[in-house]
Short mmCIF file of N, CA and C and ligand atoms in Angstrom, two decimals:
data_model
loop_
_atom_site.label_atom_id
_atom_site.label_comp_id
_atom_site.label_asym_id
_atom_site.label_seq_id
_atom_site.Cartn_x
_atom_site.Cartn_y
_atom_site.Cartn_z
N MET A 36 26.14 -9.30 -3.01
CA MET A 36 26.33 -8.49 -1.76
C MET A 36 25.48 -7.34 -1.96
N ILE A 37 25.60 -6.45 -3.14
CA ILE A 37 24.96 -5.39 -3.42
C ILE A 37 23.28 -5.63 -3.37
N ALA A 38 23.06 -6.74 -3.96
CA ALA A 38 21.67 -7.35 -4.18
C ALA A 38 21.01 -7.35 -2.52
N LEU A 39 21.88 -7.77 -1.56
CA LEU A 39 21.39 -8.05 -0.34
C LEU A 39 21.01 -6.69 0.31
N TRP A 40 21.84 -5.72 0.00
CA TRP A 40 21.59 -4.41 0.60
C TRP A 40 20.24 -3.81 -0.13
N VAL A 41 20.15 -4.10 -1.41
CA VAL A 41 18.99 -3.65 -2.18
C VAL A 41 17.79 -4.34 -1.49
N LYS A 42 17.73 -5.63 -1.28
CA LYS A 42 16.66 -6.32 -0.79
C LYS A 42 16.29 -5.90 0.61
N SER A 43 17.29 -5.56 1.41
CA SER A 43 17.06 -5.03 2.72
C SER A 43 16.22 -3.86 2.66
N PHE A 44 16.48 -2.90 1.75
CA PHE A 44 15.86 -1.53 1.82
C PHE A 44 14.53 -1.75 0.97
N HIS A 45 14.48 -2.88 0.09
CA HIS A 45 13.23 -3.13 -0.38
C HIS A 45 12.20 -3.57 0.59
N ILE A 46 12.75 -4.44 1.46
CA ILE A 46 11.78 -4.88 2.63
C ILE A 46 11.50 -3.73 3.56
N ILE A 47 12.40 -2.81 3.78
CA ILE A 47 12.11 -1.70 4.67
C ILE A 47 11.03 -0.74 4.30
N SER A 48 11.24 -0.48 2.83
CA SER A 48 10.15 0.42 2.05
C SER A 48 8.78 -0.22 2.02
N VAL A 49 8.78 -1.74 1.95
CA VAL A 49 7.54 -2.54 1.83
C VAL A 49 6.82 -2.33 3.19
N VAL A 50 7.58 -2.23 4.25
CA VAL A 50 6.96 -2.20 5.62
C VAL A 50 6.38 -0.87 5.87
N THR A 51 7.12 0.24 5.42
CA THR A 51 6.63 1.64 5.61
C THR A 51 5.32 1.83 4.65
N TRP A 52 5.36 1.36 3.56
CA TRP A 52 4.32 1.34 2.59
C TRP A 52 2.97 0.77 3.16
N PHE A 53 3.24 -0.35 3.74
CA PHE A 53 2.02 -1.06 4.28
C PHE A 53 1.46 -0.36 5.54
N ALA A 54 2.44 0.16 6.34
CA ALA A 54 2.14 1.03 7.52
C ALA A 54 1.02 2.02 7.09
N ALA A 55 1.42 2.71 6.08
CA ALA A 55 0.48 3.88 5.41
C ALA A 55 -0.72 3.13 4.82
N LEU A 56 -0.55 2.05 4.12
CA LEU A 56 -1.84 1.37 3.43
C LEU A 56 -2.81 0.93 4.47
N PHE A 57 -2.22 0.44 5.62
CA PHE A 57 -3.27 0.00 6.71
C PHE A 57 -3.82 1.27 7.47
N TYR A 58 -3.06 2.29 7.75
CA TYR A 58 -3.51 3.37 8.46
C TYR A 58 -4.41 4.57 7.82
N LEU A 59 -4.13 4.76 6.62
CA LEU A 59 -4.87 5.66 5.89
C LEU A 59 -6.38 5.30 5.72
N PRO A 60 -6.79 4.08 5.33
CA PRO A 60 -8.16 3.73 5.29
C PRO A 60 -8.84 3.66 6.75
N ARG A 61 -7.99 3.43 7.72
CA ARG A 61 -8.43 3.40 9.00
C ARG A 61 -8.85 4.87 9.57
N LEU A 62 -8.03 5.93 8.99
CA LEU A 62 -8.37 7.26 9.36
C LEU A 62 -9.56 7.65 8.62
N TYR A 63 -9.77 7.09 7.28
CA TYR A 63 -11.07 7.34 6.60
C TYR A 63 -12.32 6.72 7.35
N VAL A 64 -12.20 5.69 8.17
CA VAL A 64 -13.12 5.00 8.91
C VAL A 64 -13.59 6.10 9.91
N TYR A 65 -12.78 6.70 10.80
CA TYR A 65 -12.91 7.75 11.73
C TYR A 65 -13.45 8.95 11.13
N HIS A 66 -12.86 9.31 9.99
CA HIS A 66 -13.29 10.57 9.40
C HIS A 66 -14.85 10.41 8.86
N ALA A 67 -15.23 9.20 8.31
CA ALA A 67 -16.52 9.14 7.98
C ALA A 67 -17.51 9.16 9.11
N MET A 68 -17.15 8.91 10.28
CA MET A 68 -17.95 8.87 11.53
C MET A 68 -17.78 10.43 12.10
N ALA A 69 -16.78 11.09 11.75
CA ALA A 69 -16.77 12.47 12.63
C ALA A 69 -17.97 13.34 12.22
N GLU A 70 -18.50 14.08 13.36
CA GLU A 70 -19.59 14.86 13.10
C GLU A 70 -19.42 16.31 13.24
N ASP A 71 -18.12 16.69 13.75
CA ASP A 71 -17.88 18.10 14.00
C ASP A 71 -16.83 18.63 13.05
N ALA A 72 -16.90 19.85 12.73
CA ALA A 72 -15.97 20.32 11.63
C ALA A 72 -14.57 20.43 12.22
N PRO A 73 -14.16 20.63 13.41
CA PRO A 73 -12.81 20.60 13.83
C PRO A 73 -12.30 19.40 13.70
N SER A 74 -12.96 18.22 14.07
CA SER A 74 -12.41 16.90 13.81
C SER A 74 -12.12 16.47 12.41
N ARG A 75 -13.00 16.90 11.51
CA ARG A 75 -12.93 16.64 9.96
C ARG A 75 -11.76 17.49 9.51
N GLU A 76 -11.55 18.56 10.00
CA GLU A 76 -10.33 19.49 9.46
C GLU A 76 -9.17 18.64 9.94
N ARG A 77 -9.09 18.18 11.10
CA ARG A 77 -7.84 17.53 11.58
C ARG A 77 -7.56 16.33 10.92
N PHE A 78 -8.65 15.52 10.43
CA PHE A 78 -8.38 14.21 9.74
C PHE A 78 -7.87 14.61 8.40
N LYS A 79 -8.35 15.67 7.84
CA LYS A 79 -7.76 16.15 6.45
C LYS A 79 -6.27 16.27 6.50
N VAL A 80 -5.80 17.03 7.46
CA VAL A 80 -4.34 17.27 7.52
C VAL A 80 -3.51 15.95 7.87
N MET A 81 -4.14 15.06 8.76
CA MET A 81 -3.38 13.89 8.86
C MET A 81 -3.40 12.92 7.68
N GLU A 82 -4.50 12.99 6.94
CA GLU A 82 -4.45 12.03 5.78
C GLU A 82 -3.59 12.51 4.69
N ARG A 83 -3.69 13.89 4.54
CA ARG A 83 -2.64 14.51 3.38
C ARG A 83 -1.16 14.25 3.92
N LYS A 84 -0.89 14.45 4.98
CA LYS A 84 0.46 14.27 5.47
C LYS A 84 0.93 12.83 5.28
N LEU A 85 0.16 11.85 5.69
CA LEU A 85 0.36 10.46 5.69
C LEU A 85 0.48 10.02 4.14
N TYR A 86 -0.43 10.46 3.29
CA TYR A 86 -0.36 10.13 1.88
C TYR A 86 0.87 10.59 1.09
N ARG A 87 1.04 11.87 1.28
CA ARG A 87 2.11 12.62 0.57
C ARG A 87 3.39 12.28 1.31
N GLY A 88 3.56 12.31 2.68
CA GLY A 88 4.89 12.09 3.25
C GLY A 88 5.36 10.86 3.54
N ILE A 89 4.49 9.76 3.60
CA ILE A 89 4.91 8.42 3.77
C ILE A 89 4.50 7.53 2.67
N MET A 90 3.20 7.60 2.38
CA MET A 90 2.67 6.44 1.39
C MET A 90 3.33 6.60 -0.06
N ASN A 91 3.16 7.80 -0.64
CA ASN A 91 3.68 7.87 -1.96
C ASN A 91 5.25 7.60 -2.04
N PRO A 92 6.12 8.21 -1.13
CA PRO A 92 7.61 7.91 -1.21
C PRO A 92 7.81 6.45 -1.12
N SER A 93 7.18 5.85 -0.09
CA SER A 93 7.35 4.42 0.24
C SER A 93 7.03 3.55 -1.04
N ALA A 94 5.99 3.87 -1.65
CA ALA A 94 5.51 3.07 -2.94
C ALA A 94 6.70 3.13 -3.90
N VAL A 95 7.18 4.44 -4.19
CA VAL A 95 8.09 4.59 -5.17
C VAL A 95 9.33 3.79 -4.88
N VAL A 96 9.99 3.85 -3.65
CA VAL A 96 11.02 3.26 -3.40
C VAL A 96 10.82 1.81 -3.32
N ALA A 97 9.80 1.07 -2.82
CA ALA A 97 9.47 -0.26 -2.78
C ALA A 97 9.41 -0.95 -4.26
N VAL A 98 8.75 -0.26 -5.15
CA VAL A 98 8.59 -0.76 -6.38
C VAL A 98 9.93 -0.44 -7.25
N GLY A 99 10.57 0.67 -6.96
CA GLY A 99 11.68 0.95 -7.53
C GLY A 99 12.93 0.00 -7.32
N LEU A 100 13.04 -0.36 -6.01
CA LEU A 100 14.11 -1.25 -5.61
C LEU A 100 13.63 -2.79 -5.94
N GLY A 101 12.36 -3.01 -6.02
CA GLY A 101 12.00 -4.30 -6.48
C GLY A 101 12.46 -4.48 -8.01
N VAL A 102 12.31 -3.36 -8.84
CA VAL A 102 12.71 -3.50 -10.29
C VAL A 102 14.04 -3.61 -10.31
N LEU A 103 15.01 -2.86 -9.30
CA LEU A 103 16.37 -2.92 -9.33
C LEU A 103 16.82 -4.20 -9.07
N LEU A 104 16.21 -5.03 -8.03
CA LEU A 104 16.48 -6.33 -7.91
C LEU A 104 16.52 -7.38 -9.13
N ILE A 105 15.46 -7.07 -9.87
CA ILE A 105 15.40 -7.89 -11.06
C ILE A 105 16.56 -7.41 -12.11
N VAL A 106 16.81 -6.08 -12.18
CA VAL A 106 17.90 -5.62 -13.10
C VAL A 106 19.25 -6.34 -12.65
N LEU A 107 19.47 -6.43 -11.29
CA LEU A 107 20.72 -6.94 -10.85
C LEU A 107 20.73 -8.33 -10.99
N GLN A 108 19.56 -8.97 -10.86
CA GLN A 108 19.41 -10.63 -10.97
C GLN A 108 18.39 -11.03 -11.86
N PRO A 109 18.48 -10.87 -13.04
CA PRO A 109 17.40 -11.11 -14.25
C PRO A 109 16.89 -12.43 -14.12
N PHE A 110 17.64 -13.47 -13.46
CA PHE A 110 17.01 -14.79 -13.53
C PHE A 110 15.66 -14.86 -12.74
N TRP A 111 15.41 -13.75 -11.89
CA TRP A 111 14.10 -13.99 -11.13
C TRP A 111 12.97 -13.89 -12.15
N LEU A 112 13.11 -13.26 -13.28
CA LEU A 112 12.19 -13.19 -14.16
C LEU A 112 11.53 -14.46 -14.77
N GLU A 113 12.51 -15.41 -14.76
CA GLU A 113 11.96 -16.69 -15.23
C GLU A 113 11.08 -17.47 -14.30
N GLN A 114 10.86 -16.95 -13.07
CA GLN A 114 10.04 -17.73 -12.07
C GLN A 114 8.65 -17.21 -12.09
N GLY A 115 7.73 -18.26 -12.10
CA GLY A 115 6.38 -18.02 -12.08
C GLY A 115 5.76 -17.20 -10.85
N TRP A 116 6.39 -17.50 -9.70
CA TRP A 116 5.80 -16.68 -8.54
C TRP A 116 6.01 -15.32 -8.64
N LEU A 117 7.10 -14.83 -9.35
CA LEU A 117 7.31 -13.43 -9.45
C LEU A 117 6.22 -12.80 -10.48
N HIS A 118 5.82 -13.33 -11.49
CA HIS A 118 4.87 -13.02 -12.29
C HIS A 118 3.47 -12.74 -11.46
N VAL A 119 3.27 -13.69 -10.88
CA VAL A 119 2.06 -13.55 -9.86
C VAL A 119 2.07 -12.36 -8.97
N LYS A 120 3.42 -12.20 -8.37
CA LYS A 120 3.64 -11.04 -7.33
C LYS A 120 3.51 -9.74 -8.12
N ILE A 121 3.89 -9.66 -9.31
CA ILE A 121 3.95 -8.39 -10.05
C ILE A 121 2.35 -8.09 -10.34
N LEU A 122 1.60 -9.01 -10.62
CA LEU A 122 0.10 -8.66 -10.71
C LEU A 122 -0.50 -8.33 -9.57
N LEU A 123 0.09 -8.92 -8.34
CA LEU A 123 -0.60 -8.46 -7.14
C LEU A 123 -0.11 -6.89 -6.68
N VAL A 124 1.13 -6.74 -7.26
CA VAL A 124 1.70 -5.36 -6.79
C VAL A 124 0.99 -4.29 -7.72
N ALA A 125 0.71 -4.67 -8.82
CA ALA A 125 -0.16 -3.69 -9.77
C ALA A 125 -1.45 -3.50 -9.16
N ALA A 126 -2.07 -4.49 -8.57
CA ALA A 126 -3.38 -4.29 -7.93
C ALA A 126 -3.32 -3.44 -6.69
N LEU A 127 -2.03 -3.58 -5.93
CA LEU A 127 -1.95 -2.74 -4.77
C LEU A 127 -1.66 -1.21 -5.28
N VAL A 128 -0.90 -1.13 -6.34
CA VAL A 128 -0.77 0.31 -6.98
C VAL A 128 -2.15 0.98 -7.16
N GLY A 129 -2.99 0.03 -7.69
CA GLY A 129 -4.33 0.51 -8.06
C GLY A 129 -5.07 0.92 -6.71
N TYR A 130 -4.87 0.22 -5.79
CA TYR A 130 -5.57 0.45 -4.46
C TYR A 130 -5.04 1.79 -3.90
N HIS A 131 -3.73 2.09 -3.91
CA HIS A 131 -2.99 3.12 -3.60
C HIS A 131 -3.56 4.38 -4.25
N TRP A 132 -3.80 4.21 -5.51
CA TRP A 132 -4.19 5.43 -6.31
C TRP A 132 -5.60 5.56 -6.00
N TYR A 133 -6.41 4.74 -5.65
CA TYR A 133 -7.84 4.83 -5.35
C TYR A 133 -7.99 5.47 -3.93
N CYS A 134 -6.99 5.28 -3.16
CA CYS A 134 -6.90 5.94 -1.78
C CYS A 134 -6.76 7.41 -2.01
N GLY A 135 -5.91 7.77 -3.05
CA GLY A 135 -5.74 9.14 -3.38
C GLY A 135 -7.03 9.85 -3.69
N ARG A 136 -7.83 9.19 -4.61
CA ARG A 136 -9.03 9.77 -5.09
C ARG A 136 -10.00 10.00 -3.82
N LEU A 137 -10.11 8.94 -2.92
CA LEU A 137 -10.75 9.25 -1.64
C LEU A 137 -10.32 10.21 -0.91
N LEU A 138 -8.96 10.40 -0.79
CA LEU A 138 -8.43 11.54 -0.02
C LEU A 138 -8.90 12.85 -0.53
N ARG A 139 -8.97 13.04 -1.94
CA ARG A 139 -9.42 14.29 -2.51
C ARG A 139 -10.98 14.39 -2.16
N ALA A 140 -11.73 13.46 -2.29
CA ALA A 140 -13.14 13.42 -1.96
C ALA A 140 -13.42 14.10 -0.48
N PHE A 141 -12.71 13.33 0.57
CA PHE A 141 -12.58 13.88 1.86
C PHE A 141 -12.28 15.37 1.87
N ALA A 142 -11.15 15.56 1.23
CA ALA A 142 -10.65 16.97 1.45
C ALA A 142 -11.78 18.01 0.98
N GLU A 143 -12.57 17.65 0.04
CA GLU A 143 -13.52 18.64 -0.49
C GLU A 143 -15.02 18.34 0.05
N ASP A 144 -14.96 17.46 1.23
CA ASP A 144 -16.21 17.16 1.88
C ASP A 144 -17.29 16.48 0.98
N ARG A 145 -16.63 15.48 0.05
CA ARG A 145 -17.64 14.94 -0.94
C ARG A 145 -17.83 13.45 -0.54
N ASN A 146 -17.29 13.04 0.56
CA ASN A 146 -17.38 11.50 0.75
C ASN A 146 -18.79 11.24 1.08
N THR A 147 -19.17 10.11 0.46
CA THR A 147 -20.63 9.58 0.55
C THR A 147 -20.59 8.21 1.21
N ARG A 148 -19.55 7.58 1.44
CA ARG A 148 -19.52 6.24 1.86
C ARG A 148 -19.43 6.22 3.54
N SER A 149 -19.99 4.96 3.87
CA SER A 149 -20.24 4.89 5.27
C SER A 149 -18.92 4.49 5.97
N HIS A 150 -18.72 4.34 7.24
CA HIS A 150 -17.66 3.93 7.96
C HIS A 150 -17.49 2.37 7.84
N VAL A 151 -18.61 1.75 7.57
CA VAL A 151 -18.58 0.22 7.50
C VAL A 151 -17.98 -0.05 6.08
N TRP A 152 -18.25 0.65 5.19
CA TRP A 152 -17.58 0.55 3.77
C TRP A 152 -16.13 0.54 4.02
N TYR A 153 -15.57 1.68 4.66
CA TYR A 153 -14.17 1.87 4.65
C TYR A 153 -13.50 0.68 5.65
N ARG A 154 -14.25 0.07 6.48
CA ARG A 154 -13.67 -1.03 7.43
C ARG A 154 -13.38 -2.09 6.47
N TRP A 155 -14.38 -2.50 5.46
CA TRP A 155 -13.99 -3.52 4.58
C TRP A 155 -13.08 -3.28 3.57
N PHE A 156 -13.08 -1.97 3.21
CA PHE A 156 -11.91 -1.55 2.29
C PHE A 156 -10.52 -1.59 2.87
N ASN A 157 -10.50 -1.34 4.13
CA ASN A 157 -9.20 -1.45 5.03
C ASN A 157 -8.56 -2.93 4.97
N GLU A 158 -9.63 -3.99 4.70
CA GLU A 158 -9.01 -5.19 4.79
C GLU A 158 -8.15 -5.77 3.42
N LEU A 159 -8.51 -5.08 2.26
CA LEU A 159 -7.90 -5.52 0.99
C LEU A 159 -6.58 -5.75 0.99
N PRO A 160 -5.80 -4.71 1.53
CA PRO A 160 -4.18 -4.88 1.52
C PRO A 160 -3.87 -5.88 2.49
N VAL A 161 -4.53 -6.40 3.42
CA VAL A 161 -4.14 -7.64 4.10
C VAL A 161 -4.04 -8.77 3.33
N ILE A 162 -4.92 -8.92 2.44
CA ILE A 162 -4.99 -10.12 1.61
C ILE A 162 -3.75 -10.13 0.71
N VAL A 163 -3.52 -8.90 0.19
CA VAL A 163 -2.35 -8.76 -0.78
C VAL A 163 -0.97 -9.15 -0.06
N LEU A 164 -0.94 -8.54 1.10
CA LEU A 164 0.15 -8.78 1.85
C LEU A 164 0.56 -10.19 2.16
N ILE A 165 -0.48 -10.88 2.70
CA ILE A 165 -0.46 -12.35 2.85
C ILE A 165 0.04 -13.14 1.76
N ALA A 166 -0.68 -13.02 0.49
CA ALA A 166 -0.34 -13.64 -0.68
C ALA A 166 1.00 -13.32 -1.13
N VAL A 167 1.43 -11.99 -1.11
CA VAL A 167 2.83 -11.66 -1.73
C VAL A 167 3.87 -12.36 -0.83
N VAL A 168 3.78 -12.33 0.49
CA VAL A 168 4.78 -12.89 1.38
C VAL A 168 4.99 -14.41 1.17
N LEU A 169 3.72 -14.96 0.99
CA LEU A 169 3.65 -16.50 0.78
C LEU A 169 4.35 -16.74 -0.44
N LEU A 170 4.04 -15.99 -1.55
CA LEU A 170 4.67 -16.10 -2.99
C LEU A 170 6.18 -16.14 -2.74
N VAL A 171 6.66 -15.01 -2.17
CA VAL A 171 8.05 -14.70 -2.06
C VAL A 171 8.86 -15.82 -1.23
N GLU A 172 8.19 -16.32 -0.06
CA GLU A 172 8.84 -17.08 0.82
C GLU A 172 8.76 -18.54 0.29
N LEU A 173 7.68 -19.12 -0.36
CA LEU A 173 7.52 -20.33 -0.62
C LEU A 173 7.98 -20.61 -2.19
N LYS A 174 8.02 -19.48 -3.01
CA LYS A 174 8.44 -19.74 -4.24
C LYS A 174 7.84 -20.73 -5.07
N PRO A 175 6.35 -20.72 -5.21
CA PRO A 175 5.83 -21.78 -6.00
C PRO A 175 6.05 -21.49 -7.43
N TRP A 176 6.01 -22.42 -8.43
CA TRP A 176 6.40 -22.47 -9.82
C TRP A 176 7.76 -21.82 -10.10
N ALA A 177 8.74 -22.05 -9.18
CA ALA A 177 10.09 -21.48 -9.45
C ALA A 177 10.75 -22.16 -10.66
C1 HEM B 371 6.94 -4.23 -8.70
C2 HEM B 371 7.20 -4.43 -7.51
C3 HEM B 371 8.18 -5.44 -6.92
C4 HEM B 371 9.13 -6.35 -7.60
C5 HEM B 371 9.74 -6.19 -9.04
C6 HEM B 371 9.76 -6.98 -6.61
C7 HEM B 371 10.76 -7.88 -6.83
C8 HEM B 371 11.40 -8.66 -5.84
C9 HEM B 371 12.55 -9.58 -5.99
C10 HEM B 371 13.10 -9.86 -7.29
C11 HEM B 371 12.99 -10.02 -4.86
C12 HEM B 371 14.09 -10.95 -4.39
C13 HEM B 371 13.56 -12.41 -4.19
C14 HEM B 371 14.47 -13.16 -3.26
O1 HEM B 371 15.61 -12.68 -3.04
O2 HEM B 371 14.17 -14.31 -2.91
C15 HEM B 371 11.97 -9.49 -3.87
C16 HEM B 371 12.12 -9.71 -2.44
C17 HEM B 371 11.09 -9.48 -1.51
N1 HEM B 371 9.94 -8.66 -1.86
FE1 HEM B 371 9.55 -7.65 -3.56
N2 HEM B 371 9.09 -6.86 -5.42
C18 HEM B 371 8.15 -5.89 -5.53
C19 HEM B 371 7.11 -5.35 -4.53
C20 HEM B 371 6.93 -5.84 -3.37
C21 HEM B 371 5.97 -5.70 -2.57
C22 HEM B 371 4.84 -4.77 -2.78
C23 HEM B 371 6.11 -6.54 -1.41
C24 HEM B 371 5.15 -6.82 -0.30
C25 HEM B 371 3.76 -6.83 -0.31
C26 HEM B 371 7.36 -7.23 -1.64
C27 HEM B 371 7.86 -8.17 -0.71
C28 HEM B 371 9.03 -8.76 -0.69
C29 HEM B 371 9.67 -9.45 0.34
C30 HEM B 371 9.09 -9.65 1.65
C31 HEM B 371 10.97 -9.82 -0.19
C32 HEM B 371 12.01 -10.68 0.66
C33 HEM B 371 12.10 -12.15 0.27
C34 HEM B 371 13.18 -12.78 0.99
O3 HEM B 371 14.37 -12.62 0.79
O4 HEM B 371 12.79 -13.61 2.03
N3 HEM B 371 7.82 -6.90 -2.79
N4 HEM B 371 11.04 -8.65 -4.34
#
């Protein structure tokens, strides 16, 4: 029963994490296209608040509750799909961290990348989301 509560909040935090993982690079697309200083300053505030206020806390809760699910039900660790999922989550944490580096570059007006680059960058978490949901639901190598 407690595991079902934990799983519910795990899914809720995954949803809010992905909302930010999709929206922050989208803000970078528009920020990279912005030509006037007031627009750039507004994007800086939006990006910082999204990263610190939603993306970071959601990631901590999603990963923390994922780990708690394994502590409550250690048999999950015997399943192959979970090992692949953990690798993908590690890649996602790397993507999250890299978003933070890009945030700092924009904040200091050091961005050198084009809006087209950010459009492709924006697609990477989509691939991880599809792969993780298929792993969790189809449970291959269980
Ligand atoms: C290190 C981080 C994570 C760990 C250790 C972890 C672990 C787990 C475990 C043990 C379950 C229970 C599986 C079940 O009841 O069938 C679960 C459920 C789930 N996880 Fe994670 N998780 C992590 C991060 C994520 C991320 C980043 C996503 C999304 C991309 C995600 C998506 C889901 C979903 C959708 C479920 C619900 C499965 C269902 O009941 O239908 N998890 N997670």
